Short mmCIF file of C-alpha atoms in Angstrom, two decimals:
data_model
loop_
_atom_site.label_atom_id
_atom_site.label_comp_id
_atom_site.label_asym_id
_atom_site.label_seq_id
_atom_site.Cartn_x
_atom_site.Cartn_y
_atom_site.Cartn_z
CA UNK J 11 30.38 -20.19 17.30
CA UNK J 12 30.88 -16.78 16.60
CA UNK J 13 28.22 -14.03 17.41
CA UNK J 14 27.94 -13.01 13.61
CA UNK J 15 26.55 -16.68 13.02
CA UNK J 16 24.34 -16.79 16.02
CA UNK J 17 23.27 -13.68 14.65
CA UNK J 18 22.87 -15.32 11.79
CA UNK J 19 21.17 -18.23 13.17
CA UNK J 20 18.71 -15.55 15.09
CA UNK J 21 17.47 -13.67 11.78
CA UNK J 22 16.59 -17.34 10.10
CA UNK J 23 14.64 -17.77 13.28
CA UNK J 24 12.92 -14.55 13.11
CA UNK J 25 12.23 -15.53 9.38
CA UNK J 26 10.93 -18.72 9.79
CA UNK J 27 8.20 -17.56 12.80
CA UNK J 28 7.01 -15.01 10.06
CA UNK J 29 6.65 -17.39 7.49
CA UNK J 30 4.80 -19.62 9.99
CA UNK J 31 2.37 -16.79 10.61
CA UNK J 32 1.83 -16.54 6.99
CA UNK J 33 0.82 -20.36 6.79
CA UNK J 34 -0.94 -20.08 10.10
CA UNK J 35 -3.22 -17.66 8.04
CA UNK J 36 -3.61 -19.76 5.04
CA UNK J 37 -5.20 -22.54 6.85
CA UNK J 38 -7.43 -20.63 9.25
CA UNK J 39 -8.82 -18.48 6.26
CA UNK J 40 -11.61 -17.57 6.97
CA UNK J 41 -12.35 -16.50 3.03
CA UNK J 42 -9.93 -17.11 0.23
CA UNK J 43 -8.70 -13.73 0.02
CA UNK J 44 -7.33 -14.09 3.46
CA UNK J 45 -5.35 -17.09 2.15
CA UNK J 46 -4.67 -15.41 -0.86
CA UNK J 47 -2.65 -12.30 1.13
CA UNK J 48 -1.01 -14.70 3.58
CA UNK J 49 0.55 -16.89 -0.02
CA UNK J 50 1.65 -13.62 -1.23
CA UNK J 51 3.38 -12.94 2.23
CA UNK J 52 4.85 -16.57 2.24
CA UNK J 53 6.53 -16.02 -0.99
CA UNK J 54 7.60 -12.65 -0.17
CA UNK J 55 9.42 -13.68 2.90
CA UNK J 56 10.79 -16.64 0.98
CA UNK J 57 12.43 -14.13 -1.41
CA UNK J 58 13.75 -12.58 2.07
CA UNK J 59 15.03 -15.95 3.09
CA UNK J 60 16.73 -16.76 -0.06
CA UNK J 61 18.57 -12.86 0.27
CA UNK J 62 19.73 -13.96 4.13
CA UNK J 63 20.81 -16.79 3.40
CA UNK J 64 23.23 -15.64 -0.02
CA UNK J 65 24.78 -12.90 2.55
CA UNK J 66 25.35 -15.98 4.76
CA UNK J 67 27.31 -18.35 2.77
CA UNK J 68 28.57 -15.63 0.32
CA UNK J 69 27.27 -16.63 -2.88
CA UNK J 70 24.88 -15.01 -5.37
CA UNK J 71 23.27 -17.93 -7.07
CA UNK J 72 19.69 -17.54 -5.55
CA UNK J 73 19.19 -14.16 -7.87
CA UNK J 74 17.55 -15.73 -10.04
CA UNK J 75 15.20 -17.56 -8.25
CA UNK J 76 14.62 -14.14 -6.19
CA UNK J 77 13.60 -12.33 -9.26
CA UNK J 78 11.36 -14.55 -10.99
CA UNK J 79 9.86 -14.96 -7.71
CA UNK J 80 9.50 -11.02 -7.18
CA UNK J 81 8.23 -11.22 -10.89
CA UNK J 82 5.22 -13.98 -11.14
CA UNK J 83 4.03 -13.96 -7.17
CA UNK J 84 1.69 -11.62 -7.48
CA UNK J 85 -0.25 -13.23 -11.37
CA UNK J 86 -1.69 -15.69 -8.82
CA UNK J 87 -3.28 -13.05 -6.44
CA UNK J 88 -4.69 -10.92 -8.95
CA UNK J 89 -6.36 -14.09 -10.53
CA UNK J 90 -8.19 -15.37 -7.68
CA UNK J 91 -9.16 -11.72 -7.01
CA UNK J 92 -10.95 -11.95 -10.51
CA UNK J 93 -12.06 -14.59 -10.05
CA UNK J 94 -13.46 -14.19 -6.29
CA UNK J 95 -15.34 -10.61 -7.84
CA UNK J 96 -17.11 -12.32 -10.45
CA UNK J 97 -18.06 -15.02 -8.92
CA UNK J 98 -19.84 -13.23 -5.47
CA UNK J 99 -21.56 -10.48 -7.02
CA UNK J 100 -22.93 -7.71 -5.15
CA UNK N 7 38.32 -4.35 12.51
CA UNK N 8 38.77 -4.07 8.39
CA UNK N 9 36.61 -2.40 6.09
CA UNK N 10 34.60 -6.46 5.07
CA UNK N 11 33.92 -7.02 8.89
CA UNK N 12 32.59 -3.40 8.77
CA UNK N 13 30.35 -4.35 5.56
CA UNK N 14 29.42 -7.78 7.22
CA UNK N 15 28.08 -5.72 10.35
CA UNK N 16 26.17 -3.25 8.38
CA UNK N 17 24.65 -5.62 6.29
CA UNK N 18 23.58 -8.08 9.41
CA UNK N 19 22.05 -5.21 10.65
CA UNK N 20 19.28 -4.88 7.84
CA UNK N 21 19.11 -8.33 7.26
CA UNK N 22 18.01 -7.76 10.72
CA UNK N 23 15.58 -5.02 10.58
CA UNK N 24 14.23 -6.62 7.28
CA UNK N 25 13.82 -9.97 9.50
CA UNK N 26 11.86 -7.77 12.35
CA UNK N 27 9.31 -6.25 10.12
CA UNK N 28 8.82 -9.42 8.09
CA UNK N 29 7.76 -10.73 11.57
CA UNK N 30 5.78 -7.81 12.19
CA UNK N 31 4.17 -8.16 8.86
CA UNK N 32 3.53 -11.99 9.94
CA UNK N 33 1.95 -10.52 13.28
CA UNK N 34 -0.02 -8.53 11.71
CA UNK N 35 -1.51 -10.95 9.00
CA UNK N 36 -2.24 -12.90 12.33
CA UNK N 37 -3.80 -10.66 14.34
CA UNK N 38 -5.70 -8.01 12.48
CA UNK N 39 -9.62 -8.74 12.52
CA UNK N 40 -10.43 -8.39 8.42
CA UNK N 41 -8.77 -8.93 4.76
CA UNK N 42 -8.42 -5.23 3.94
CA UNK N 43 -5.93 -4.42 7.61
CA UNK N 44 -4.41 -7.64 6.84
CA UNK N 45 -3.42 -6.39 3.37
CA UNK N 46 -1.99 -3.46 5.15
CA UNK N 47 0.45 -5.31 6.94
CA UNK N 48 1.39 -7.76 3.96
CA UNK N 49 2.11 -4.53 1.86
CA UNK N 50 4.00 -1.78 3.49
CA UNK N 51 6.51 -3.69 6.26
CA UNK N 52 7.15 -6.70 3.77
CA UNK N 53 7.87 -3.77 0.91
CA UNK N 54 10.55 -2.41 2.99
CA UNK N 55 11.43 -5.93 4.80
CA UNK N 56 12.49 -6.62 1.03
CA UNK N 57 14.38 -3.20 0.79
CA UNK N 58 16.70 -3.36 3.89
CA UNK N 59 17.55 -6.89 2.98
CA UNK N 60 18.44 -5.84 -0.57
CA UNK N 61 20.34 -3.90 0.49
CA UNK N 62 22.44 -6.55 2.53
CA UNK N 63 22.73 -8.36 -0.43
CA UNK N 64 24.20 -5.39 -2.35
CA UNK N 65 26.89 -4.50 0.89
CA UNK N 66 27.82 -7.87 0.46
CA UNK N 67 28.38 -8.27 -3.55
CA UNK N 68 31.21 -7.79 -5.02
CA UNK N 69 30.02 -7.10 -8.57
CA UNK N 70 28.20 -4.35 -10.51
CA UNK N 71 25.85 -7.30 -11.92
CA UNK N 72 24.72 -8.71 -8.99
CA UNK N 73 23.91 -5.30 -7.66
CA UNK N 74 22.19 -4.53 -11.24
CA UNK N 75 19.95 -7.70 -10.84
CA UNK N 76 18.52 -5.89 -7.36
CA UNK N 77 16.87 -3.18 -8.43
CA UNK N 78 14.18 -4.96 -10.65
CA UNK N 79 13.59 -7.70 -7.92
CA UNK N 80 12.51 -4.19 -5.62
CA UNK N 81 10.88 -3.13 -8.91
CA UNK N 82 8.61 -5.62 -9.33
CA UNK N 83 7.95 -6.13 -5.96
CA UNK N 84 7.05 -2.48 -5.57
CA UNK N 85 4.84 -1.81 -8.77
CA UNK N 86 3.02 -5.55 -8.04
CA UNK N 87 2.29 -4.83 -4.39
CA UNK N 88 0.29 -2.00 -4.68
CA UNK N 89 -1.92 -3.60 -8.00
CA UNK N 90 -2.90 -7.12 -5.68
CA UNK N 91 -3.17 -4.73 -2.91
CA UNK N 92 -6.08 -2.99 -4.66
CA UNK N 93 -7.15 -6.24 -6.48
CA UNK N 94 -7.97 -7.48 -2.99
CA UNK N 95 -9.10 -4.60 -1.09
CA UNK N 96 -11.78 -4.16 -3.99
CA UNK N 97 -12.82 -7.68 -4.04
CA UNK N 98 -13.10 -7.55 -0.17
CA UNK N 99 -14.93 -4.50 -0.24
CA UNK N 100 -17.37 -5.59 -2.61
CA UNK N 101 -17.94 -9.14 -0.90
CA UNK N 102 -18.06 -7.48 2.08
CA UNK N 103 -15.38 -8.63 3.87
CA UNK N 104 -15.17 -6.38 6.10
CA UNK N 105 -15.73 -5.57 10.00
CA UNK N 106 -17.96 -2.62 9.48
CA UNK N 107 -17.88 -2.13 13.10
CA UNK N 108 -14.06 -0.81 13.22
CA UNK N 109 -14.72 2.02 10.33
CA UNK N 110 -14.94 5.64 11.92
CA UNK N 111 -16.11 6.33 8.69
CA UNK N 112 -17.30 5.07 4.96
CA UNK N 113 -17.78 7.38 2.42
CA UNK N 114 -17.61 4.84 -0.15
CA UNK N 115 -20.72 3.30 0.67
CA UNK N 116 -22.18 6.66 1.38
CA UNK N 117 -21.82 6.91 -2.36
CA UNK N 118 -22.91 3.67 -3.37
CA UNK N 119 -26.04 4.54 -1.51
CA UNK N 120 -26.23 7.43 -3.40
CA UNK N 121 -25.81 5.99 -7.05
CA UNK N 122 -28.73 3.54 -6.06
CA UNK N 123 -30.78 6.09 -4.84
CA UNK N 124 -30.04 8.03 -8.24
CA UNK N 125 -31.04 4.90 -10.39
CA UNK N 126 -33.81 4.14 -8.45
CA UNK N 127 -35.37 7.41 -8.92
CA UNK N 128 -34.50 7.94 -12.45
CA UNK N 129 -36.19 4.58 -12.93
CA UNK N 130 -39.29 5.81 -11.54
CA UNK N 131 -39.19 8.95 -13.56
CA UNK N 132 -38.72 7.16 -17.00
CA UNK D 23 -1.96 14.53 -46.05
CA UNK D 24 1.12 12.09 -46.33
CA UNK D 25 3.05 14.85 -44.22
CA UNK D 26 0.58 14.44 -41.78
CA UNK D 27 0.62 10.30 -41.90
CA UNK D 28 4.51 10.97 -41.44
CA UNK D 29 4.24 13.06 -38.36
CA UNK D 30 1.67 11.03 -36.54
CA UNK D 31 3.55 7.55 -37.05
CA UNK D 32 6.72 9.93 -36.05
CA UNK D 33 5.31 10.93 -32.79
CA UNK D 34 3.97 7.40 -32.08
CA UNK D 35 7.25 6.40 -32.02
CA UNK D 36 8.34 9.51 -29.66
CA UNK D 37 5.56 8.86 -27.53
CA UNK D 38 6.49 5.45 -26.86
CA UNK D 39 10.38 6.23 -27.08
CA UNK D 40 10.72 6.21 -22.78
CA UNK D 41 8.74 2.48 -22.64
CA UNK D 42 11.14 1.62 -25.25
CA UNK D 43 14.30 2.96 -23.60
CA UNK D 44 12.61 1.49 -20.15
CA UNK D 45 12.25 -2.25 -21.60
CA UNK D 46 15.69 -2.01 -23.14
CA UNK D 47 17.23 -0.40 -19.58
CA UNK D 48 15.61 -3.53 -17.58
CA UNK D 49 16.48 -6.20 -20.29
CA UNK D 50 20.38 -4.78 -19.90
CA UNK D 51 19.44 -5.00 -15.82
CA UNK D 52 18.62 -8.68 -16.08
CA UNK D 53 20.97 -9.67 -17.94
CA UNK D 54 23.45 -7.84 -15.45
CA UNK D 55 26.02 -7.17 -17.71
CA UNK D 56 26.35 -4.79 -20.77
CA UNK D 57 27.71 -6.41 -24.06
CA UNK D 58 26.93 -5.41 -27.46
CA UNK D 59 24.72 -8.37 -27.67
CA UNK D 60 22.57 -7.74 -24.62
CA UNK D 61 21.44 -4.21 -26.02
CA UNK D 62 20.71 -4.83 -30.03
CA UNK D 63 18.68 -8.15 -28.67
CA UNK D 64 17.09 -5.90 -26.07
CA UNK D 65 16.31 -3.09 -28.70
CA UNK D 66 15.13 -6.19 -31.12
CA UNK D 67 13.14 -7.52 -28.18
CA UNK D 68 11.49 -4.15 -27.22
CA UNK D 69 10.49 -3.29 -30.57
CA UNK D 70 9.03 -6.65 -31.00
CA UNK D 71 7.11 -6.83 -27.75
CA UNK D 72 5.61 -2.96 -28.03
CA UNK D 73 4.36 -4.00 -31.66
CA UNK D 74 2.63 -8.22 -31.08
CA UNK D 75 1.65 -6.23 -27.27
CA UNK D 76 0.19 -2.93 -28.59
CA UNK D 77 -0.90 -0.82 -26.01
CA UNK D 78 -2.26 2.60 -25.83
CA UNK D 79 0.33 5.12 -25.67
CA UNK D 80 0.57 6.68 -22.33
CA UNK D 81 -0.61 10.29 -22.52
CA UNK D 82 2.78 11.85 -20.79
CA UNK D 83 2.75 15.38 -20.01
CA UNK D 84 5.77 16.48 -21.46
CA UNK D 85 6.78 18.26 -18.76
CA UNK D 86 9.66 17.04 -16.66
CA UNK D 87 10.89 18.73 -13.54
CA UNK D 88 14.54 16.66 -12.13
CA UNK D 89 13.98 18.69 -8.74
CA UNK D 90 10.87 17.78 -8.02
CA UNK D 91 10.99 14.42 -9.24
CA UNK D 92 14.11 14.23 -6.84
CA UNK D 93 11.98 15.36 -3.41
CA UNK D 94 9.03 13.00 -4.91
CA UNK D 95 11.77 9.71 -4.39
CA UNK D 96 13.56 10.70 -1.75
CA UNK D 97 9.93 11.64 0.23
CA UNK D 98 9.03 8.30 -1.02
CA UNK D 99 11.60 5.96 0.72
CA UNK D 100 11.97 7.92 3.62
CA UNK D 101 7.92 7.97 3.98
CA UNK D 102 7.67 4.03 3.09
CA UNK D 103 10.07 3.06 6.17
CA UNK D 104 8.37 5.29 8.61
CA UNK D 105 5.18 4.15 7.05
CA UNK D 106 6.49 0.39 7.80
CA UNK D 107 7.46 0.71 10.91
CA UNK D 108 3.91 2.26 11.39
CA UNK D 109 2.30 -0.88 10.60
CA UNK D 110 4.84 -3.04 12.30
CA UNK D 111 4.35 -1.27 15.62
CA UNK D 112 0.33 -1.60 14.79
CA UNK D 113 0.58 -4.63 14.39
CA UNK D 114 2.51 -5.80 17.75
CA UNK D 115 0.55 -3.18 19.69
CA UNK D 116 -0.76 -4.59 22.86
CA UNK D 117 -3.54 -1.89 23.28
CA UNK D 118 -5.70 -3.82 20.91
CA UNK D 119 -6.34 -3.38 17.45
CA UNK D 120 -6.92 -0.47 15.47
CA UNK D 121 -9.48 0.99 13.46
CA UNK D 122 -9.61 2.36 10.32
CA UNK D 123 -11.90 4.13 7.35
CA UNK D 124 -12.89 4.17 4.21
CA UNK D 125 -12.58 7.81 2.85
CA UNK D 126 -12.83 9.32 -0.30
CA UNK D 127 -9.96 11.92 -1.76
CA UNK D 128 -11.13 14.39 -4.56
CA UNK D 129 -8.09 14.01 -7.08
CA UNK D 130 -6.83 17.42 -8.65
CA UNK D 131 -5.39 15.72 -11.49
CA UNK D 132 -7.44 14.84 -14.74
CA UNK D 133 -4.48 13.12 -16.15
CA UNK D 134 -5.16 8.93 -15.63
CA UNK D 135 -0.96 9.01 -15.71
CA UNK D 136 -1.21 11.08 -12.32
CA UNK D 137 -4.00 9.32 -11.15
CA UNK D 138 -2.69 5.71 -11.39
CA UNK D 139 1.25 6.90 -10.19
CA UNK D 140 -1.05 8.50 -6.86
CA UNK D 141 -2.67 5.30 -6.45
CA UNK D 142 0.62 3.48 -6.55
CA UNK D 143 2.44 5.72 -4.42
CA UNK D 144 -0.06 6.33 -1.65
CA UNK D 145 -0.49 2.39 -1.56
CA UNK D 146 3.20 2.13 -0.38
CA UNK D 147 3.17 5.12 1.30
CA UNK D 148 0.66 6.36 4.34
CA UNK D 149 -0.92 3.55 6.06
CA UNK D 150 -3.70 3.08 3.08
CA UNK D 151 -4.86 0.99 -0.13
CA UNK D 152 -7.14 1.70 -2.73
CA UNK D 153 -10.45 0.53 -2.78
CA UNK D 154 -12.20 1.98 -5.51
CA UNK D 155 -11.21 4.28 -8.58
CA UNK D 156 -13.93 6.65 -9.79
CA UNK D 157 -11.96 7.60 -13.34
CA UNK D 158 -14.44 9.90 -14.38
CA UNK D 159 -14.47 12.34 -11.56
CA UNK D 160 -10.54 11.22 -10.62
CA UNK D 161 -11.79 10.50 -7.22
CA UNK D 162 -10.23 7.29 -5.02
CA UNK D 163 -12.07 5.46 -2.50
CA UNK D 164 -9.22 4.75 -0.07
CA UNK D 165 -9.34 2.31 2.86
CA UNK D 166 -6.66 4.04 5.90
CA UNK D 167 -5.44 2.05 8.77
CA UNK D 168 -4.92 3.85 12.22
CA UNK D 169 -7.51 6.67 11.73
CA UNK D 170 -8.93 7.53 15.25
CA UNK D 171 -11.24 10.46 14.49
CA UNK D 172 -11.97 13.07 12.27
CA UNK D 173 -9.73 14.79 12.62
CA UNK D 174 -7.10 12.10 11.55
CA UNK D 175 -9.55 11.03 8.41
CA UNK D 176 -8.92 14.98 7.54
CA UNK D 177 -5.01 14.32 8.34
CA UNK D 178 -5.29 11.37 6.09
CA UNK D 179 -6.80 12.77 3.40
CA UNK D 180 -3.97 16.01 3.48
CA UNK D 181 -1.30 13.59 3.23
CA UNK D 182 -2.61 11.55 -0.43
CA UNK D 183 -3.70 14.96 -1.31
CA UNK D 184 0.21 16.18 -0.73
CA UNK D 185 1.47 13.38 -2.65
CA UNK D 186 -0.31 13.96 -5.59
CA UNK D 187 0.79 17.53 -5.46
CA UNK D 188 4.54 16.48 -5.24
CA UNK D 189 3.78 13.86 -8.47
CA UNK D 190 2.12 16.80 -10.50
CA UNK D 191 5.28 18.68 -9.71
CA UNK D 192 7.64 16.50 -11.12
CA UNK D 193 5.91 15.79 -13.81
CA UNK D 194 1.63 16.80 -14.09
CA UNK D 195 0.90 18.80 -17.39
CA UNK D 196 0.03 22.37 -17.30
CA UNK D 197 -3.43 22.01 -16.97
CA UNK D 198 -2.70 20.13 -13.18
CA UNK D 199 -0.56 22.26 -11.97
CA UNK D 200 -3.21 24.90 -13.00
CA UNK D 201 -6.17 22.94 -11.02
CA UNK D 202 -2.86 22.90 -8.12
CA UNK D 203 -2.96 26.75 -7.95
CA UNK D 204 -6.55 26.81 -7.91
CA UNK D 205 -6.95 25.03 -5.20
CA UNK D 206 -3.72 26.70 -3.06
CA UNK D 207 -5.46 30.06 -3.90
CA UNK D 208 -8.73 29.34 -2.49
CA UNK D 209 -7.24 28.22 0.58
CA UNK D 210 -4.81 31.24 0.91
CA UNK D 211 -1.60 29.03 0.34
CA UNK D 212 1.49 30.70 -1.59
CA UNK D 213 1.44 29.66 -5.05
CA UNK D 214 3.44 27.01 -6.85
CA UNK D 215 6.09 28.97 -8.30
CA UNK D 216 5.55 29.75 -12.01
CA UNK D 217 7.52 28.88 -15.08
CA UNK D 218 7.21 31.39 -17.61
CA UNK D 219 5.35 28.86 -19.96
CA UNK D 220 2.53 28.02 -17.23
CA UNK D 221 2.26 31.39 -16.37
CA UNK D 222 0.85 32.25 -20.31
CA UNK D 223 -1.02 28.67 -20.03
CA UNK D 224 -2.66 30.43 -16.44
CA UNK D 225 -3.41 33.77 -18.29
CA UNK D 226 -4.44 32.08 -21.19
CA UNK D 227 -7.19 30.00 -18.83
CA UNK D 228 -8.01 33.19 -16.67
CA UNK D 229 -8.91 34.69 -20.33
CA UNK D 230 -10.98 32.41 -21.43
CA UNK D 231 -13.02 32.09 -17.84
CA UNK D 232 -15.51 29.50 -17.92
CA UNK D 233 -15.35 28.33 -21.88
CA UNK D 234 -12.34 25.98 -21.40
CA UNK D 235 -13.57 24.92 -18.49
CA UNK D 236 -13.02 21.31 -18.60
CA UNK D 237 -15.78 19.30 -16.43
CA UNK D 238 -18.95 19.88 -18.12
#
């Protein structure tokens, strides 16, 4: 093993304690908005993951999938946000 | 060492610095006490997580395309971040989400208290 | 009153010319290539999409400075990765968590362009998020991260306050950069440096005193 891949191999590890933070948020809560931040998180460090892992094996197939991702993560936030106002007046 | 180990380098080092402050961001998310300092840390170090590793991506393409298809992937990410970051420090805010206890100071509230005073007068008056 | 039909639906369509040339510019951007067919179907596409989607033109200013607009970006990345790295080492801090505050920042601008292009940029940019707009008295209710003190909820409220200068800089209409110098005079600052054209808009407003005032 080379030390570029066990960089490598490091920065997926770094990713994937992040992204475990993120879902360690969404199930403690406490209120949805808390859950709501950490899903936005996940997805945004999924869009990270995807990007490490096209400089690893060299392709750029995931661009897609990065973009549309970039593009429709956040429609889901700003809904429960409406939704969250409205409902708890105050 | 040739000019693609040289790019290869360069771009493991921001897929490394992106990696750090996407685990700061997670730290952060973890560890701050209320919704509105969490948002702080999804925003900012997960906006320019994004950016450095980007910009990996773009060391490493070879095409004008791929690097092309970058910039609105940033884009969106840039102009959304900052509208669900104010989507959910308002809702917060308003269902009082909030440790009131670690604000030096609210002048938001200060003027909420103020528009209610306001009504409540002019509602005596009329 | 034809002519004037004419000119209106003319400058509808200048007004909306840069959202036009924007949609077309990202449509070429996803499609990642450029080929004669990618542009006429994003032209078709724009034209389609800003007339079943109407919105209200965006009042731009007209004015357009490339200097400014330069310092604005470049301020912009350089301030979002020091601003990140901010929050990262907040975050990780071992002395404990820090506080924060919700302060209010008295907008120059009367423009809602300005106003919302602030609100994005100082979301990215100093350790902050908006809370609350107030449109009518362009006032933002912003919620900072890392403020000690006072004297840090003053530094705070400097730093939005320079951004929005920068933004009306590259591109605020007369009347901002007007309400600008106002401000820079009262507290002994050098002025913004004039162009001939906002220099008659200034003596035109000094004129005129308190009539054109515009907050009522």
């Amino acid at each position: 093993m080379t030390i570029l891949q066990a960089s490598f191999i490091a920065v997926g590890v770094v990713f994937f304690v992040a992204a475990a933070l993120a879902v360690f948020r969404i199930v403690r809560g406490p209120s949805i908005l808390d859950r709501m931040i950490a899903t936005d998180m996940l997805v945004a460090t999924l869009i990270c993951t995807f990007a490490a892992e096209m400089v690893y094996s060299g392709h750029t197939r995931s661009l897609t999938i990065m973009l549309i991702l970039a593009m429709v993560a956040f429609i889901a936030t700003v809904a429960v946000t409406r939704y969250v106002s409205k409902q708890d007046p105050s | 060492m040739s000019l693609a180990d040289a790019l290869d380098v360069a771009s493991l080092v921001f897929l490394a610095l992106g990696a750090l402050l996407s685990l700061a961001a997670g730290v952060g998310l973890a560890r701050f006490p209320d919704p509105l300092s969490r948002m702080h840390a999804a925003t900012k170090p997960q906006i320019a997580g994004l950016l450095f590793v980007l910009i990996a991506v773009g060391l490493q393409s070879e095409q004008w395309g791929t690097v092309a298809m970058l910039f609105p992937i940033l884009l969106f990410q840039m102009l959304t971040a900052p509208v669900s970051a104010h989507m959910v420090g308002r809702a917060a805010y308003r269902t009082k989400h909030l440790r009131r206890d670690l604000l030096v100071i609210d002048e938001l509230s200060d003027a909420v208290d103020r528009a209610q005073r306001e009504r409540a007068s002019g509602e005596k008056r009329t | 009153m034809t002519a004037e039909r004419v000119r209106s639906e003319r400058s509808t369509l200048l007004l909306q010319l840069p959202l036009l040339i924007w949609l077309v510019v990202l449509w070429i951007l996803l499609w990642g290539h450029i080929t004669v067919v990618s542009v006429l179907s994003g032209i078709v596409l724009a034209l389609g999409i800003t007339r079943v989607f109407y919105l209200p033109p965006v009042e731009l200013s007209g004015r357009f400075n490339v200097y400014w607009a330069a310092v604005f970006v470049v301020r912009f990345l350089l301030d979002l990765v020091r601003a990140s790295f901010l929050v990262a080492w907040q975050a990780i801090d071992p002395r404990g968590i820090p506080t924060s505050a919700v302060l209010l920042v008295q907008l120059h601008t009367r423009s809602d362009f300005i106003m919302t292009l602030t609100a994005e940029a100082i979301s990215l940019v100093p350790g902050s998020i908006v809370v609350e707009v107030d449109r009518e008295h362009s006032r933002l209710y912003v919620h900072s991260l890392g403020v000690k003190d006072d004297a840090e909820v003053e530094q705070a409220r400097r730093i939005i306050l320079a951004a929005e200068e920068r933004l009306v800089r590259a591109l605020g209409t007369l009347d901002d950069v007007w309400h600008i110098n106002q401000e820079r005079r009262m507290n002994g600052r050098p002025e913004i440096r004039l162009s001939a054209k906002q220099k008659r808009y200034e003596d035109e407003r000094e004129r005129h005193g308190e009539r054109t005032g515009d907050t009522p």
